[in-house]
mmCIF file of C-alpha atoms in Angstrom:
data_model
loop_
_atom_site.group_PDB
_atom_site.id
_atom_site.type_symbol
_atom_site.label_atom_id
_atom_site.label_comp_id
_atom_site.label_asym_id
_atom_site.label_seq_id
_atom_site.Cartn_x
_atom_site.Cartn_y
_atom_site.Cartn_z
ATOM 1 C CA MET A 1 -5.025 -4.627 20.026
ATOM 2 C CA ALA A 2 -8.345 -2.844 19.390
ATOM 3 C CA SER A 3 -9.442 0.764 19.679
ATOM 4 C CA LYS A 4 -12.882 2.444 19.283
ATOM 5 C CA THR A 5 -13.381 5.892 17.901
ATOM 6 C CA PRO A 6 -16.216 8.372 18.845
ATOM 7 C CA ASP A 7 -18.163 7.306 15.684
ATOM 8 C CA ASN A 8 -18.079 3.668 16.851
ATOM 9 C CA VAL A 9 -15.492 2.493 14.258
ATOM 10 C CA ILE A 10 -13.299 -0.172 15.806
ATOM 11 C CA ILE A 11 -9.751 -0.710 14.581
ATOM 12 C CA ARG A 12 -8.136 -4.080 15.314
ATOM 13 C CA VAL A 13 -5.609 -6.552 13.919
ATOM 14 C CA MET A 14 -6.773 -8.254 10.762
ATOM 15 C CA ARG A 15 -7.623 -11.998 11.022
ATOM 16 C CA LYS A 16 -7.687 -14.637 8.329
ATOM 17 C CA GLU A 17 -11.408 -14.750 8.372
ATOM 18 C CA ASP A 18 -11.555 -11.042 7.551
ATOM 19 C CA TYR A 19 -9.864 -11.576 4.205
ATOM 20 C CA LYS A 20 -13.033 -12.368 2.176
ATOM 21 C CA ASN A 21 -14.380 -8.933 2.952
ATOM 22 C CA VAL A 22 -10.963 -7.246 2.663
ATOM 23 C CA ARG A 23 -10.520 -8.811 -0.834
ATOM 24 C CA ALA A 24 -13.943 -7.551 -1.966
ATOM 25 C CA LEU A 25 -13.236 -3.907 -0.698
ATOM 26 C CA PHE A 26 -9.798 -3.977 -2.235
ATOM 27 C CA LYS A 27 -11.253 -5.022 -5.629
ATOM 28 C CA GLU A 28 -14.308 -2.783 -5.624
ATOM 29 C CA ASP A 29 -12.802 0.338 -4.056
ATOM 30 C CA PHE A 30 -9.042 0.495 -4.009
ATOM 31 C CA LEU A 31 -8.395 -0.792 -7.523
ATOM 32 C CA ALA A 32 -11.021 1.579 -8.909
ATOM 33 C CA SER A 33 -9.701 4.673 -7.128
ATOM 34 C CA GLU A 34 -5.935 4.391 -6.632
ATOM 35 C CA PRO A 35 -4.354 6.538 -9.412
ATOM 36 C CA LEU A 36 -2.053 4.015 -10.995
ATOM 37 C CA CYS A 37 -4.523 1.122 -10.816
ATOM 38 C CA GLN A 38 -7.254 3.415 -12.229
ATOM 39 C CA LEU A 39 -5.085 4.348 -15.216
ATOM 40 C CA SER A 40 -3.973 0.775 -15.860
ATOM 41 C CA GLY A 41 -7.367 -0.835 -15.829
ATOM 42 C CA ILE A 42 -6.331 -3.083 -12.979
ATOM 43 C CA ALA A 43 -9.896 -3.760 -11.773
ATOM 44 C CA SER A 44 -10.696 -5.709 -14.941
ATOM 45 C CA GLN A 45 -7.298 -7.458 -14.861
ATOM 46 C CA TRP A 46 -7.907 -8.430 -11.278
ATOM 47 C CA GLN A 47 -11.234 -9.984 -12.368
ATOM 48 C CA ASN A 48 -9.383 -12.110 -14.884
ATOM 49 C CA GLU A 49 -6.386 -13.012 -12.727
ATOM 50 C CA GLU A 50 -6.143 -16.564 -11.569
ATOM 51 C CA LYS A 51 -6.785 -16.968 -7.883
ATOM 52 C CA GLY A 52 -3.871 -18.172 -5.754
ATOM 53 C CA GLY A 53 -0.734 -16.086 -5.969
ATOM 54 C CA ASN A 54 -2.075 -12.759 -4.723
ATOM 55 C CA ASP A 55 -4.398 -14.353 -2.226
ATOM 56 C CA ASP A 56 -1.703 -16.644 -0.875
ATOM 57 C CA ASN A 57 0.659 -13.718 -0.494
ATOM 58 C CA ASN A 58 -1.914 -11.530 1.293
ATOM 59 C CA LEU A 59 -2.892 -14.359 3.704
ATOM 60 C CA SER A 60 0.791 -14.794 4.572
ATOM 61 C CA VAL A 61 1.009 -11.074 5.259
ATOM 62 C CA ILE A 62 -2.042 -11.199 7.504
ATOM 63 C CA ALA A 63 -0.408 -14.048 9.454
ATOM 64 C CA GLN A 64 2.387 -11.587 10.456
ATOM 65 C CA GLY A 65 -0.095 -9.737 12.628
ATOM 66 C CA THR A 66 0.763 -6.431 10.944
ATOM 67 C CA CYS A 67 -2.492 -5.773 9.089
ATOM 68 C CA LEU A 68 -5.504 -3.881 10.460
ATOM 69 C CA VAL A 69 -9.235 -3.564 9.758
ATOM 70 C CA ALA A 70 -11.734 -0.801 10.592
ATOM 71 C CA LEU A 71 -15.195 -1.999 11.450
ATOM 72 C CA ASP A 72 -18.361 0.132 11.783
ATOM 73 C CA GLU A 73 -20.181 -1.137 14.895
ATOM 74 C CA ASP A 74 -23.229 1.039 13.969
ATOM 75 C CA ASP A 75 -23.560 -1.038 10.765
ATOM 76 C CA GLY A 76 -23.256 -4.591 12.127
ATOM 77 C CA GLY A 77 -19.451 -4.564 12.131
ATOM 78 C CA ARG A 78 -19.207 -3.804 8.424
ATOM 79 C CA LEU A 79 -15.651 -3.501 7.058
ATOM 80 C CA VAL A 80 -15.095 0.174 6.190
ATOM 81 C CA GLY A 81 -11.313 0.204 5.870
ATOM 82 C CA PHE A 82 -8.113 -1.794 6.121
ATOM 83 C CA VAL A 83 -4.394 -1.624 5.882
ATOM 84 C CA LEU A 84 -2.157 -4.383 4.550
ATOM 85 C CA ALA A 85 1.387 -4.130 5.941
ATOM 86 C CA GLU A 86 4.386 -6.457 6.232
ATOM 87 C CA ALA A 87 7.895 -6.752 7.476
ATOM 88 C CA GLN A 88 10.581 -6.071 4.831
ATOM 89 C CA PHE A 89 14.291 -6.733 4.952
ATOM 90 C CA PRO A 90 17.311 -5.704 2.846
ATOM 91 C CA GLU A 91 17.268 -9.078 1.027
ATOM 92 C CA ASP A 92 13.739 -8.406 -0.219
ATOM 93 C CA ILE A 93 15.091 -5.763 -2.619
ATOM 94 C CA GLU A 94 16.687 -8.497 -4.760
ATOM 95 C CA LYS A 95 13.471 -10.491 -4.693
ATOM 96 C CA HIS A 96 11.525 -7.449 -5.834
ATOM 97 C CA ARG A 97 14.058 -6.829 -8.628
ATOM 98 C CA ILE A 98 13.479 -10.285 -10.029
ATOM 99 C CA GLU A 99 9.736 -9.897 -9.729
ATOM 100 C CA ALA A 100 9.850 -6.567 -11.541
ATOM 101 C CA GLU A 101 12.064 -7.888 -14.330
ATOM 102 C CA THR A 102 9.936 -10.997 -14.928
ATOM 103 C CA SER A 103 6.562 -9.232 -14.717
ATOM 104 C CA ARG A 104 4.106 -9.453 -17.535
ATOM 105 C CA GLN A 105 3.727 -6.271 -19.588
ATOM 106 C CA ASN A 106 0.336 -5.389 -18.134
ATOM 107 C CA GLY A 107 -0.912 -2.974 -15.527
ATOM 108 C CA PHE A 108 0.234 -5.011 -12.594
ATOM 109 C CA GLY A 109 3.687 -5.423 -14.126
ATOM 110 C CA ARG A 110 4.100 -1.716 -14.845
ATOM 111 C CA ILE A 111 3.197 -0.820 -11.281
ATOM 112 C CA ARG A 112 5.522 -3.431 -9.913
ATOM 113 C CA VAL A 113 8.455 -1.980 -11.924
ATOM 114 C CA ILE A 114 7.904 1.665 -10.747
ATOM 115 C CA LEU A 115 7.538 0.486 -7.163
ATOM 116 C CA PHE A 116 10.784 -1.423 -7.317
ATOM 117 C CA LYS A 117 12.494 1.635 -8.841
ATOM 118 C CA VAL A 118 11.509 3.913 -5.986
ATOM 119 C CA GLU A 119 12.202 1.254 -3.368
ATOM 120 C CA ARG A 120 15.717 0.786 -4.633
ATOM 121 C CA GLU A 121 16.432 4.543 -5.002
ATOM 122 C CA ALA A 122 14.902 5.502 -1.652
ATOM 123 C CA ASN A 123 17.122 2.855 -0.083
ATOM 124 C CA ILE A 124 15.586 3.155 3.404
ATOM 125 C CA PHE A 125 17.828 0.458 4.954
ATOM 126 C CA GLU A 126 21.078 2.354 4.266
ATOM 127 C CA ARG A 127 19.463 5.757 4.721
ATOM 128 C CA PHE A 128 18.112 4.918 8.210
ATOM 129 C CA GLY A 129 20.813 2.383 9.108
ATOM 130 C CA ILE A 130 18.203 -0.340 9.833
ATOM 131 C CA SER A 131 17.833 -3.997 9.053
ATOM 132 C CA LYS A 132 13.969 -4.247 8.876
ATOM 133 C CA VAL A 133 11.025 -1.926 8.237
ATOM 134 C CA LEU A 134 7.246 -2.124 8.498
ATOM 135 C CA TYR A 135 6.004 -1.521 4.986
ATOM 136 C CA SER A 136 2.483 -0.155 4.657
ATOM 137 C CA LYS A 137 1.402 -1.692 1.328
ATOM 138 C CA VAL A 138 -2.211 -0.794 0.878
ATOM 139 C CA THR A 139 -4.548 1.492 2.787
ATOM 140 C CA CYS A 140 -8.159 1.493 1.703
ATOM 141 C CA VAL A 141 -11.266 3.235 3.148
ATOM 142 C CA ASP A 142 -14.750 2.567 1.829
ATOM 143 C CA ALA A 143 -15.831 5.480 -0.339
ATOM 144 C CA SER A 144 -18.961 6.008 1.809
ATOM 145 C CA MET A 145 -16.743 6.570 4.911
ATOM 146 C CA ARG A 146 -14.084 8.869 3.531
ATOM 147 C CA GLY A 147 -13.504 12.201 5.177
ATOM 148 C CA LYS A 148 -13.966 10.782 8.655
ATOM 149 C CA GLY A 149 -10.238 10.291 9.360
ATOM 150 C CA ILE A 150 -10.374 6.535 9.197
ATOM 151 C CA GLY A 151 -7.289 6.295 6.932
ATOM 152 C CA SER A 152 -5.296 8.435 9.434
ATOM 153 C CA ARG A 153 -6.468 6.314 12.339
ATOM 154 C CA LEU A 154 -5.424 3.214 10.532
ATOM 155 C CA ALA A 155 -1.969 4.648 9.850
ATOM 156 C CA ALA A 156 -1.521 5.811 13.435
ATOM 157 C CA ALA A 157 -2.613 2.423 14.784
ATOM 158 C CA LEU A 158 -0.150 0.761 12.395
ATOM 159 C CA MET A 159 2.624 2.836 13.865
ATOM 160 C CA ASP A 160 1.645 1.516 17.305
ATOM 161 C CA VAL A 161 1.724 -2.038 15.996
ATOM 162 C CA GLY A 162 5.182 -1.380 14.534
ATOM 163 C CA ARG A 163 6.496 -0.097 17.848
ATOM 164 C CA SER A 164 5.004 -3.025 19.713
ATOM 165 C CA LYS A 165 6.736 -5.423 17.363
ATOM 166 C CA GLY A 166 10.101 -3.702 17.516
ATOM 167 C CA PHE A 167 10.217 -2.154 14.008
ATOM 168 C CA PRO A 168 12.602 0.789 13.916
ATOM 169 C CA ALA A 169 10.709 2.536 11.098
ATOM 170 C CA MET A 170 7.544 2.450 8.909
ATOM 171 C CA LEU A 171 7.532 3.031 5.181
ATOM 172 C CA ALA A 172 4.822 3.755 2.656
ATOM 173 C CA HIS A 173 4.774 4.293 -1.105
ATOM 174 C CA CYS A 174 2.214 7.059 -1.739
ATOM 175 C CA THR A 175 1.011 7.165 -5.288
ATOM 176 C CA SER A 176 -1.483 9.913 -4.716
ATOM 177 C CA PHE A 177 -1.197 13.467 -3.396
ATOM 178 C CA PHE A 178 -3.879 12.780 -0.787
ATOM 179 C CA SER A 179 -2.235 9.682 0.748
ATOM 180 C CA ALA A 180 1.070 11.503 0.978
ATOM 181 C CA ARG A 181 -0.619 14.464 2.692
ATOM 182 C CA GLN A 182 -2.264 12.153 5.133
ATOM 183 C CA LYS A 183 0.973 10.423 6.037
ATOM 184 C CA GLN A 184 2.799 13.794 6.352
ATOM 185 C CA ALA A 185 0.150 14.979 8.843
ATOM 186 C CA LEU A 186 1.022 11.968 11.014
ATOM 187 C CA GLY A 187 4.737 12.938 11.089
ATOM 188 C CA MET A 188 6.019 10.879 8.160
ATOM 189 C CA GLN A 189 8.620 12.500 5.936
ATOM 190 C CA CYS A 190 9.124 12.281 2.185
ATOM 191 C CA ILE A 191 12.504 10.653 1.690
ATOM 192 C CA TYR A 192 12.193 10.209 -2.139
ATOM 193 C CA SER A 193 9.912 11.398 -4.887
ATOM 194 C CA LEU A 194 9.444 10.630 -8.562
ATOM 195 C CA ALA A 195 7.387 12.883 -10.812
ATOM 196 C CA TYR A 196 5.244 10.829 -13.136
ATOM 197 C CA ALA A 197 6.122 13.248 -15.970
ATOM 198 C CA ASP A 198 9.766 12.180 -15.662
ATOM 199 C CA TYR A 199 9.081 8.467 -15.649
ATOM 200 C CA LYS A 200 9.032 7.584 -19.306
ATOM 201 C CA ASP A 201 9.086 4.605 -21.733
ATOM 202 C CA ASP A 202 11.704 3.976 -24.414
ATOM 203 C CA GLN A 203 9.973 6.394 -26.736
ATOM 204 C CA GLY A 204 10.105 9.215 -24.174
ATOM 205 C CA ARG A 205 6.457 9.117 -23.291
ATOM 206 C CA PRO A 206 5.276 9.203 -19.652
ATOM 207 C CA ILE A 207 4.104 5.738 -18.598
ATOM 208 C CA PHE A 208 1.602 7.094 -16.029
ATOM 209 C CA THR A 209 -0.380 10.266 -16.444
ATOM 210 C CA PRO A 210 -2.724 10.641 -13.456
ATOM 211 C CA ALA A 211 -4.850 13.724 -13.145
ATOM 212 C CA GLU A 212 -3.866 16.653 -10.931
ATOM 213 C CA PRO A 213 -2.932 16.807 -8.093
ATOM 214 C CA ASN A 214 -1.524 13.313 -8.312
ATOM 215 C CA THR A 215 1.698 14.307 -10.051
ATOM 216 C CA MET A 216 4.304 12.205 -8.236
ATOM 217 C CA LEU A 217 5.035 9.034 -6.291
ATOM 218 C CA ARG A 218 6.402 9.744 -2.884
ATOM 219 C CA VAL A 219 8.188 7.451 -0.417
ATOM 220 C CA MET A 220 7.119 8.383 3.108
ATOM 221 C CA ALA A 221 8.917 7.106 6.184
ATOM 222 C CA ILE A 222 9.069 7.655 9.983
ATOM 223 C CA LYS A 223 11.290 6.334 12.674
ATOM 224 C CA LEU A 224 9.216 4.568 15.316
#
């Protein structure tokens, strides 16, 4: 599967050999700009994380054939965007509960906890009456290429991948206003939302306080 856009950006299925560049863009761009990662200082934590766990997990996701890259043919095939996506099943909810409860009390851990909360409460498997879903985990577009619709093209292409692989639905956790708006424009619906102001610690203080307009985390979904 590969498609070319008028500006010579090719979107195709991610390969294992793409991961070095994907990892670099994830670290340099996504971790520095995604609202919760930005607040939590994830970029520096990522620098200090031991290699292995995250990389092994991402490589296993790539092996599913559900991840995509966007390459700029006018710039020697430079990676300008990607989406990491994977199959999820009802039994994964329990696995995510354990991961959330055993997470270290750092930025990664706090994000894992809130994502588990919204996953559990959105309850897409019962809500849609399905036994598997294509979960769009991370969408990243190089800062120099934003505003060209690459993120939307990646999401639309991912829907096509989901249909071709027999997924009945696609799901995304949108931590920013802009990612939710993009998904909504493609026909995805908000099935659950959590205002950051309402998500508090034991002392009643909001755990995440992103700047406007990023005021809530939305779970977006679409039947394929």
